[in-house]
Coordinates of C-alpha atoms and ligand atoms in Angstrom, one line a residue:
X820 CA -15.4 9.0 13.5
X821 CA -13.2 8.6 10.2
X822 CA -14.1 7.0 6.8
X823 CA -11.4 5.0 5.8
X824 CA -11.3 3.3 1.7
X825 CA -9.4 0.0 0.8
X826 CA -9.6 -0.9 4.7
X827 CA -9.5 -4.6 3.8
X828 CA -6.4 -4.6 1.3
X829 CA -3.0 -4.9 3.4
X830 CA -2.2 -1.3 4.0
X831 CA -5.8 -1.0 5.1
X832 CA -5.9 -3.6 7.2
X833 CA -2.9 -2.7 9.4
X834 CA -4.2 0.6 9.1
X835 CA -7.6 -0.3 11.1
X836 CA -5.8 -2.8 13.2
X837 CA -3.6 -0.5 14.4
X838 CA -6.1 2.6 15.1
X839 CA -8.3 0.6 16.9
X840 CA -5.5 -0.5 19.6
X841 CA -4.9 3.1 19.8
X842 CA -8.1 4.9 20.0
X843 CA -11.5 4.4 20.4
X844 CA -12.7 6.6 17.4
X845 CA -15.0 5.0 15.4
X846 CA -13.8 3.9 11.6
X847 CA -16.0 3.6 8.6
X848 CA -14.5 1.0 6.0
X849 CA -15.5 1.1 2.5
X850 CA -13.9 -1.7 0.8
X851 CA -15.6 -3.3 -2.6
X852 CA -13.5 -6.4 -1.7
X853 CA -11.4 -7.1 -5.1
X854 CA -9.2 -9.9 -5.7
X855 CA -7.1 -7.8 -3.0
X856 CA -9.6 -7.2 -0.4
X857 CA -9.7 -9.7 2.5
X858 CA -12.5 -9.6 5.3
X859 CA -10.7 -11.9 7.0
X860 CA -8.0 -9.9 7.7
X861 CA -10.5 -8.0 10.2
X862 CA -12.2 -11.2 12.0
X863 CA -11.0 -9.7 15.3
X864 CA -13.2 -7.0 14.9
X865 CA -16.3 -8.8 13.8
X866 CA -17.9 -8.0 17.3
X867 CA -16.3 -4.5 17.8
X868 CA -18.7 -1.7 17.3
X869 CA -16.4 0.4 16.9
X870 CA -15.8 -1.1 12.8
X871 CA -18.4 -0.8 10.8
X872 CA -17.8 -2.2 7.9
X873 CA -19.5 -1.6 3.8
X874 CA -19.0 -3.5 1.3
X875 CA -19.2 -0.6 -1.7
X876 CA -17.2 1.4 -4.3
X877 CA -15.4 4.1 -3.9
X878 CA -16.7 4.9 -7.8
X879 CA -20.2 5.1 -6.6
X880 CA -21.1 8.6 -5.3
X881 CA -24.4 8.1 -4.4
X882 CA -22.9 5.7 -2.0
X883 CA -20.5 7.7 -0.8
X884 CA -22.7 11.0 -0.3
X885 CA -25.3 8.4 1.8
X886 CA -22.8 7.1 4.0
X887 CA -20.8 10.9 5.1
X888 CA -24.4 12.5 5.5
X889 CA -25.4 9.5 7.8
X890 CA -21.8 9.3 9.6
X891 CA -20.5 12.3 9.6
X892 CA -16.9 11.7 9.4
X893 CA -14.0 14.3 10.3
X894 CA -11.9 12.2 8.1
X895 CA -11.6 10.4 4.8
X896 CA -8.4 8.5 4.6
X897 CA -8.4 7.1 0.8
X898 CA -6.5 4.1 0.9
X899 CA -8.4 2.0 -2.1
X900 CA -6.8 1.6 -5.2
X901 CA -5.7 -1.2 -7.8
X902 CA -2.0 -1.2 -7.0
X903 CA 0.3 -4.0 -8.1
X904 CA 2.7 -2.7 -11.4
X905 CA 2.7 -6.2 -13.3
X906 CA -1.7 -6.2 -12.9
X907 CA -1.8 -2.6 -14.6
X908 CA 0.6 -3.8 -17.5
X909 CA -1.5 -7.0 -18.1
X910 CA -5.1 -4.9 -17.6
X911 CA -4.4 -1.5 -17.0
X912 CA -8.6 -0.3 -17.4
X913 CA -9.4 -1.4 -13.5
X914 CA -6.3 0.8 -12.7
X915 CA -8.1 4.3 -14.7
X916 CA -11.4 3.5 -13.0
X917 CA -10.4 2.9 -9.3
X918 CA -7.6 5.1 -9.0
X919 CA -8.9 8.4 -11.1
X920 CA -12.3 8.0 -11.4
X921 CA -12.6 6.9 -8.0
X922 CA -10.6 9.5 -6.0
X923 CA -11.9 11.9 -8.7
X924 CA -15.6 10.6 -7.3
X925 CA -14.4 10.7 -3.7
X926 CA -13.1 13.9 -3.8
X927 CA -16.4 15.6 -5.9
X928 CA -18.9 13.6 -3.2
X929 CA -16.1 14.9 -0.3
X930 CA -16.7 18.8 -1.7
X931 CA -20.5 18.4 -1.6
X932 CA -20.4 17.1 2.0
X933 CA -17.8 19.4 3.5
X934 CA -19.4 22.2 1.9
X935 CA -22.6 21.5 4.2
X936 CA -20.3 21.3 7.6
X937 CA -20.5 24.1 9.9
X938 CA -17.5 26.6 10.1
X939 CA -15.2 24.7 13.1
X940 CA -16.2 20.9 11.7
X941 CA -15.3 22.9 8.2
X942 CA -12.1 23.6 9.5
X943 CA -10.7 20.8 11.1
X944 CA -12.1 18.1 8.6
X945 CA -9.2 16.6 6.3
X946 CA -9.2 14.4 2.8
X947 CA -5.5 12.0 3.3
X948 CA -4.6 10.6 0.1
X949 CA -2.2 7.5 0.6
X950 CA 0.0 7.6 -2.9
X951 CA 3.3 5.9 -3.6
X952 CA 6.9 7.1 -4.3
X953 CA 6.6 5.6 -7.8
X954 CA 4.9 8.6 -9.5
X955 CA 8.4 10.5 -9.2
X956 CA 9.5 8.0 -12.0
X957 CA 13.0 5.9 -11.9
X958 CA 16.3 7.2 -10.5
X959 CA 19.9 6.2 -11.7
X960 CA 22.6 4.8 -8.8
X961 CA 24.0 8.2 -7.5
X962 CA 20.8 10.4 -7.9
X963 CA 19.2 12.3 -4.7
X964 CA 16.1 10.5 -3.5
X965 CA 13.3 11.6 -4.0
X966 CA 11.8 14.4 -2.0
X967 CA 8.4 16.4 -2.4
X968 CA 9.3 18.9 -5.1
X969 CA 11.0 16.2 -7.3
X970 CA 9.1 16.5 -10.5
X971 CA 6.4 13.9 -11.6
X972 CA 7.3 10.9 -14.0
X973 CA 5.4 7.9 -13.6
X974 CA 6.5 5.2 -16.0
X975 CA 3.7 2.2 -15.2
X976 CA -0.3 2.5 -15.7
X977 CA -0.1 1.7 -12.1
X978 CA 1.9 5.1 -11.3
X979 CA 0.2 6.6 -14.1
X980 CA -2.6 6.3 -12.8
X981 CA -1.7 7.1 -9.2
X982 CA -0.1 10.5 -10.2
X983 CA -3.2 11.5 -12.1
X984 CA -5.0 11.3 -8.8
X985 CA -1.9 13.2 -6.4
X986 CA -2.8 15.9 -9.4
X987 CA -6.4 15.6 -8.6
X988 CA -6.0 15.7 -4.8
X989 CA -3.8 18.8 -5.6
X990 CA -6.5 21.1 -7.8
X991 CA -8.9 20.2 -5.2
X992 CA -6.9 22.4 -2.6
X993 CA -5.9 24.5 -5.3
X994 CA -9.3 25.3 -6.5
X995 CA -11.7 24.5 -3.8
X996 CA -9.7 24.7 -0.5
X997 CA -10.4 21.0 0.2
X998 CA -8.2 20.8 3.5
X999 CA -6.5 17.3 1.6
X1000 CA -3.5 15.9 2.8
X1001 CA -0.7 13.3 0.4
X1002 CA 1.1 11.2 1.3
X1003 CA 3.9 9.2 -0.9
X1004 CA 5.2 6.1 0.4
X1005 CA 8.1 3.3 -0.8
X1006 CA 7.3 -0.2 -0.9
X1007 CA 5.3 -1.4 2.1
X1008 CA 6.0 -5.3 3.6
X1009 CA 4.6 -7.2 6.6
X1010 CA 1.3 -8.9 8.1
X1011 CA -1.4 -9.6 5.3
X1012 CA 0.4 -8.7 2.1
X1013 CA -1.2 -10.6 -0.6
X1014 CA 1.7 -12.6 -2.1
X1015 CA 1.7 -11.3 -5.7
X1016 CA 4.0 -8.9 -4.4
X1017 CA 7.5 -9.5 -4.3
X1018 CA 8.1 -10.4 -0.4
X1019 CA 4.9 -12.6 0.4
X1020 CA 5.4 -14.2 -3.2
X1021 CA 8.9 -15.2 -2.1
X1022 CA 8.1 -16.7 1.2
X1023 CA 4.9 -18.7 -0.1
X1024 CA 6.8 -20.1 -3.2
X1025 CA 10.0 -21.0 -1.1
X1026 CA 7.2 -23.3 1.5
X1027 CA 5.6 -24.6 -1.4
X1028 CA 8.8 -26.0 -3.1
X1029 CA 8.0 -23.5 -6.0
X1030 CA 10.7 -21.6 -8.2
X1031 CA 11.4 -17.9 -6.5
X1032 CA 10.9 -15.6 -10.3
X1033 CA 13.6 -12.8 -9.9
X1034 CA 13.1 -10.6 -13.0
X1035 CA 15.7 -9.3 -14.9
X1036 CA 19.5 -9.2 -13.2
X1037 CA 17.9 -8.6 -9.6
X1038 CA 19.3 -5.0 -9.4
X1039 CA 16.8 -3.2 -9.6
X1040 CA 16.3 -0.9 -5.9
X1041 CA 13.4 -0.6 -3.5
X1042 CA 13.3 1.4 -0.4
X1043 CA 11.6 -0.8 2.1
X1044 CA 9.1 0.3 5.1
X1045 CA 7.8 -1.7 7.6
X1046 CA 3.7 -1.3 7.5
X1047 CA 3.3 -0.2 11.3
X1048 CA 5.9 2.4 10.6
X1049 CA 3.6 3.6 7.5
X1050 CA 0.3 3.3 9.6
X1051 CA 2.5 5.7 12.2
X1052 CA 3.1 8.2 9.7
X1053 CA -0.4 8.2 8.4
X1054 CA -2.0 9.0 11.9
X1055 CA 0.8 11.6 12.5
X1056 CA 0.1 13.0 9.1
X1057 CA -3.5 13.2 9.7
X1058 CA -3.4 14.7 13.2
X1059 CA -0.2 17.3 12.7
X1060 CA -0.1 17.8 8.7
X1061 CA -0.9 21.1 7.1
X1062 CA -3.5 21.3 4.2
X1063 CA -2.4 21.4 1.1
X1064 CA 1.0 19.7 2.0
X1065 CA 2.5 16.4 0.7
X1066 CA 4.7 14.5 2.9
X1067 CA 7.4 11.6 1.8
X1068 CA 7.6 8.5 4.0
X1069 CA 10.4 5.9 3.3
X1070 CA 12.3 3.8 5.6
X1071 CA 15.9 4.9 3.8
X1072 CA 16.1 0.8 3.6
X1073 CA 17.4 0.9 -0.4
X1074 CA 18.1 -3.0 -1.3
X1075 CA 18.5 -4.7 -4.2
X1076 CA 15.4 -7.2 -4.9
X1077 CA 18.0 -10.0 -5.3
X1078 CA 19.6 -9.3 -1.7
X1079 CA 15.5 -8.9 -0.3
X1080 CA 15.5 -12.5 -1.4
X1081 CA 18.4 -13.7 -0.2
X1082 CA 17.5 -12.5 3.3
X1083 CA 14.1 -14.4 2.8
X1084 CA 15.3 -17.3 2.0
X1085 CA 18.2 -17.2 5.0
X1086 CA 15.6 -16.2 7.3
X1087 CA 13.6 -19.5 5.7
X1088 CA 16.4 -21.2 6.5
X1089 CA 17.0 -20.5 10.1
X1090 CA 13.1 -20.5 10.9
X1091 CA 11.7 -23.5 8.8
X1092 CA 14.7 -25.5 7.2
X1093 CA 13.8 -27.7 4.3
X1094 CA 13.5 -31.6 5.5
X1095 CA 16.1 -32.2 2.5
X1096 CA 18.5 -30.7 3.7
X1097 CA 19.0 -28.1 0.3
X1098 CA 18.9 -24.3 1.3
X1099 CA 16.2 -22.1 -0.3
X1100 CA 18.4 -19.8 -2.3
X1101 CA 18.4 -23.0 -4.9
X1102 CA 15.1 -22.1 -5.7
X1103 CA 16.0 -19.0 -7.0
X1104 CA 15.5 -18.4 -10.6
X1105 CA 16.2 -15.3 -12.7
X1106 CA 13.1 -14.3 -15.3
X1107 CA 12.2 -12.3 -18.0
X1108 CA 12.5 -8.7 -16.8
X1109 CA 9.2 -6.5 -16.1
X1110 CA 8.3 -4.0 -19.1
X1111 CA 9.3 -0.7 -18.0
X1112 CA 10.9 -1.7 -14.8
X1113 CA 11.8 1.1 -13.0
X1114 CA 15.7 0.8 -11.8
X1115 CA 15.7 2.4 -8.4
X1116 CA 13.5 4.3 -5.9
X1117 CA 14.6 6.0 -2.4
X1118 CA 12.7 8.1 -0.7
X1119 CA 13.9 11.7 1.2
X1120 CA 11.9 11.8 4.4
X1121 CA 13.2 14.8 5.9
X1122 CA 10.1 17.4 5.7
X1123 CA 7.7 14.3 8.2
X1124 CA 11.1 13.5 10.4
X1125 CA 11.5 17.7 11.1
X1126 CA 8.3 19.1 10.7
X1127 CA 5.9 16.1 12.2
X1128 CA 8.7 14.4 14.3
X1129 CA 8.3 10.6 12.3
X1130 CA 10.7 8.3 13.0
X1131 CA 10.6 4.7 11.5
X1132 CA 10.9 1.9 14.8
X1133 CA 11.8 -0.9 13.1
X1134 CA 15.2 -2.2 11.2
X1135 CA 14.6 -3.8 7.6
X1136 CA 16.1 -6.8 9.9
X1137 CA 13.9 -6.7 12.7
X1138 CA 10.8 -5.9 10.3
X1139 CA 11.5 -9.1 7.6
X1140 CA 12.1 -11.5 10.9
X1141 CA 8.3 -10.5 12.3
X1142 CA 7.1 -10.7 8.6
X1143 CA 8.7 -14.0 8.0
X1144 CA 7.2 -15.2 11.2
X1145 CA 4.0 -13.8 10.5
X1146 CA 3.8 -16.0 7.5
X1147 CA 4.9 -18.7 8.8
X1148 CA 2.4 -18.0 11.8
X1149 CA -0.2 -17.9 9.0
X1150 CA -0.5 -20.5 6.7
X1151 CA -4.0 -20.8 6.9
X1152 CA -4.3 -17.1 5.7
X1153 CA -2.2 -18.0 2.8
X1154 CA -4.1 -20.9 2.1
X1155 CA -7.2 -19.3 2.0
X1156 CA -6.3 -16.2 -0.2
X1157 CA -4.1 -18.6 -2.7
X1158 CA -8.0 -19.1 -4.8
X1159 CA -8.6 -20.3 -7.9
X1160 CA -8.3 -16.4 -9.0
X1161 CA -5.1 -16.0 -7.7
X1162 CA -3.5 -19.3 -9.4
X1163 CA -4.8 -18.1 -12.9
X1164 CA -3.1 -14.6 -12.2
X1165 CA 0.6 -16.7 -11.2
X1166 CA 0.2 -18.6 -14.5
X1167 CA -0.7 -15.2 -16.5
X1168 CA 1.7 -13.1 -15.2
X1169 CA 5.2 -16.1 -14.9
X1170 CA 4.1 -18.0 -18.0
X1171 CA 5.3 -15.7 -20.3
X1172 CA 8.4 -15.4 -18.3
X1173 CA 9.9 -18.9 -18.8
X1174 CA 9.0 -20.2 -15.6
Ligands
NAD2057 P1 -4.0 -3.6 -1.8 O1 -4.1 -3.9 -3.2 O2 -3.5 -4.6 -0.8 O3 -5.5 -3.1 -1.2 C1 -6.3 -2.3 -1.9 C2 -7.7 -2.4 -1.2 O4 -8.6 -1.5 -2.0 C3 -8.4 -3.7 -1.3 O5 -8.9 -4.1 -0.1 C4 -9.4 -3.6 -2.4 O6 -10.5 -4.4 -2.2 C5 -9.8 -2.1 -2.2 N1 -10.4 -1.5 -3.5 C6 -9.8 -1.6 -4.7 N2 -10.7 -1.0 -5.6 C7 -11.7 -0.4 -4.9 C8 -12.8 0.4 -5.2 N3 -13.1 0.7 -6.4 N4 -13.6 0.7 -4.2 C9 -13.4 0.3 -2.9 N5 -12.3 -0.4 -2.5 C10 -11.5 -0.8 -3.5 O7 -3.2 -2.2 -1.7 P2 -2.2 -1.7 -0.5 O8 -0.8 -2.3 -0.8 O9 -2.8 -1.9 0.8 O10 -2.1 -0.2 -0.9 C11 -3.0 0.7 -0.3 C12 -2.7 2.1 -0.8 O11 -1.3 2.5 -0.5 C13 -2.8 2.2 -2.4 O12 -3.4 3.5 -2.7 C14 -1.4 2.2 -2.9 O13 -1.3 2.9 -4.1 C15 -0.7 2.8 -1.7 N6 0.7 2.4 -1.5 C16 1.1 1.1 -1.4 C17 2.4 0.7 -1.2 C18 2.8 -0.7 -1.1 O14 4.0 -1.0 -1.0 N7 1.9 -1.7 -1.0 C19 3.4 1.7 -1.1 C20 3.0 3.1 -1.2 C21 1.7 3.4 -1.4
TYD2058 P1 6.4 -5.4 -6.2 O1 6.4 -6.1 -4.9 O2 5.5 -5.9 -7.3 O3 6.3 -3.9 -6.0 P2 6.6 -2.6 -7.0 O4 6.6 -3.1 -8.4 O5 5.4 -1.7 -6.7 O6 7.9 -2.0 -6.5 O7 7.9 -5.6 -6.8 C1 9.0 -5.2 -6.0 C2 10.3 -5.4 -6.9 O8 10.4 -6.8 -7.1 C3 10.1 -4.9 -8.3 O9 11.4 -4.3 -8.7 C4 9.8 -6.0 -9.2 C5 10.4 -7.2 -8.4 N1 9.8 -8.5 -8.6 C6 10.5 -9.6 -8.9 O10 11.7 -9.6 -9.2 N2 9.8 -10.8 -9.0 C7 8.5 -10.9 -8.8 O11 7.9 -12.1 -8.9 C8 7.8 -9.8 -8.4 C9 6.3 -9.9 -8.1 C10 8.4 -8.6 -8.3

């Protein structure tokens, strides 16, 4: 079986999903269940022994040490983390605690176990850290995208604190010969997003009549991936990838965050017109820009496409159409994640803005 963390955040979720259409391998989920974590998102697995699911931190080691001595894993595929940029600028102390100290924990609790194995489980056990493209910092119109030797720069608690644990998963190869594998991904969309990001935020403010907050001039670049191509790349990864490696995923889908709303609200517009007969690009508003924004990110997946064989299946068109739909499939999922928690973080985070 594998031990999978942050199982119930979006990522996570399609990550679980996915495996369990595809194998019959047991998964472990450890998920404390944060403003981000959604149990919901598994309810076709409440009767499927092959998910067990604990509610726990990945901060607490004890916890951790119990559950790999009682399950044995041949896997740990670290997916928890606090992870949205405008969160860590407002509070960034959740982002040092889950994202260091926690993969720092993981990774001390992981030595310990996989120190116990015997030789062959020894050797084929792997640690996969799921990171991000923003640790490579902000690139200017023109520049190369990023590929694995581009140097670290993180300019946001949230990569800050992201990088500090790539460096972490690093020293632990370094040092101990933890067979640990990276993996550093653009900006994810699709199924069970949770919409203070900038795609499920779009769709659910267009439905509810509500201003869509562009910050800044809308130019700022993001290199979209569809989250069933991610999940691919992680199993691939996990199953073909060499120790100590890191490996770039990115859909080379580089847009402009004013054309990704533009698309929305077209697609909006074609799948669920307004009943007033106005279009939804009128409810686009420009706000004040994001401290720090980071201009552009594009990621250079070469070294998974040659050496592992990845391929991204779907289009950015085909992949916002089935993630439109999905929401508008959904609306009882929106509904229900839309708390009173997540209307105090809307009003913290656009208040400020002028919206
Ligand atoms: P998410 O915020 O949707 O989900 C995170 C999950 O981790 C939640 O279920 C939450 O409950 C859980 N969690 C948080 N702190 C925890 C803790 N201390 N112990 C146990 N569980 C905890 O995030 P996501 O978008 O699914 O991202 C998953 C991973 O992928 C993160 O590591 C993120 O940095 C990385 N990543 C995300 C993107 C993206 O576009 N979303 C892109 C590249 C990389
Ligand atoms: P986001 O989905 O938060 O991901 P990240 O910051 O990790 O890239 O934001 C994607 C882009 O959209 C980013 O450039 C910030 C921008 N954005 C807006 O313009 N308005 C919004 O309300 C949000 C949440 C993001």
């Amino acid at each position: 079986m594998i031990l999978v963390t942050g199982g119930a955040g979006f990522i996570g979720t399609n990550f679980v999903l996915d495996w369990l259409t595809q194998s019959d391998e047991e998964i472990i989920n450890l998920d404390n269940l944060t403003y981000a974590g959604n149990l919901e998102n598994l309810a076709s697995l409440k009767d499927d022994k092959r998910h067990i699911f604990i509610k726990g931190d990945i901060c607490d080691s004890t916890l951790i040490l119990s559950l790999l001595t009682k399950y044995k894993p041949r896997a740990i595929i670290n997916f928890a983390a606090e992870s949205h940029v405008d969160r860590s600028i407002q509070d960034p102390e959740g982002f040092i605690q889950t994202n260091i100290v926690g993969t720092f924990r993981l990774l001390e609790t992981t030595r310990a176990y996989w120190g116990t194995l015997e030789l062959e489980m020894r050797q084929k056990f792997r640690f996969l850290h799921i990171s991000t493209d923003e640790v490579y910092g902000s690139l200017s119109n023109g520049e190369e995208a990023f590929d694995e030797n581009h140097r670290y720069e993180p300019n946001s608690p949230y990569s800050a604190s992201k990088a500090a644990s790539d460096h972490l998963i690093r020293a632990y190869h370094h040092t101990y010969d933890l067979p640990v594998l990276t993996t550093n991904c653009s900006n994810n969309y699709g199924p069970y997003q949770f919409p203070e990001k900038l795609i499920p935020l779009i769709i659910v403010n267009a439905l509810t009549d509500k201003p869509l907050p562009v910050y800044g001039d809308g130019q700022q670049i993001r290199d979209w991936l569809y989250v069933k191509d991610h999940c691919d790349a992680i199993r691939l990864v996990l199953e073909a990838g060499a120790p100590g490696e890191t490996y770039n995923i990115g859909g080379r889908n580089e847009k402009p965050n004013i054309n990704i709303v533009h698309t929305v609200c077209a697609l909006l517009d074609t799948l669920h017109p307004r009943t007033d007969g106005k279009r939804y690009h009128q409810q686009i508003t420009f706000v004040t820009d994001r401290p720090g924004h980071d201009r552009r990110y594009a990621i250079n997946s070469k070294k998974i496409e040659c050496e592992l064989g990845w391929k991204s299946a779907e289009t950015f068109e085909t992949g916002i159409q089935k993630t439109v739909q999905w929401y508008l499939d959904n609306q009882s999922w929106v509904q229900s994640v839309q708390s009173g928690t997540y209307r105090l973080w809307i009003d913290k985070n656009y208040k400020g803005r002028g919206l």
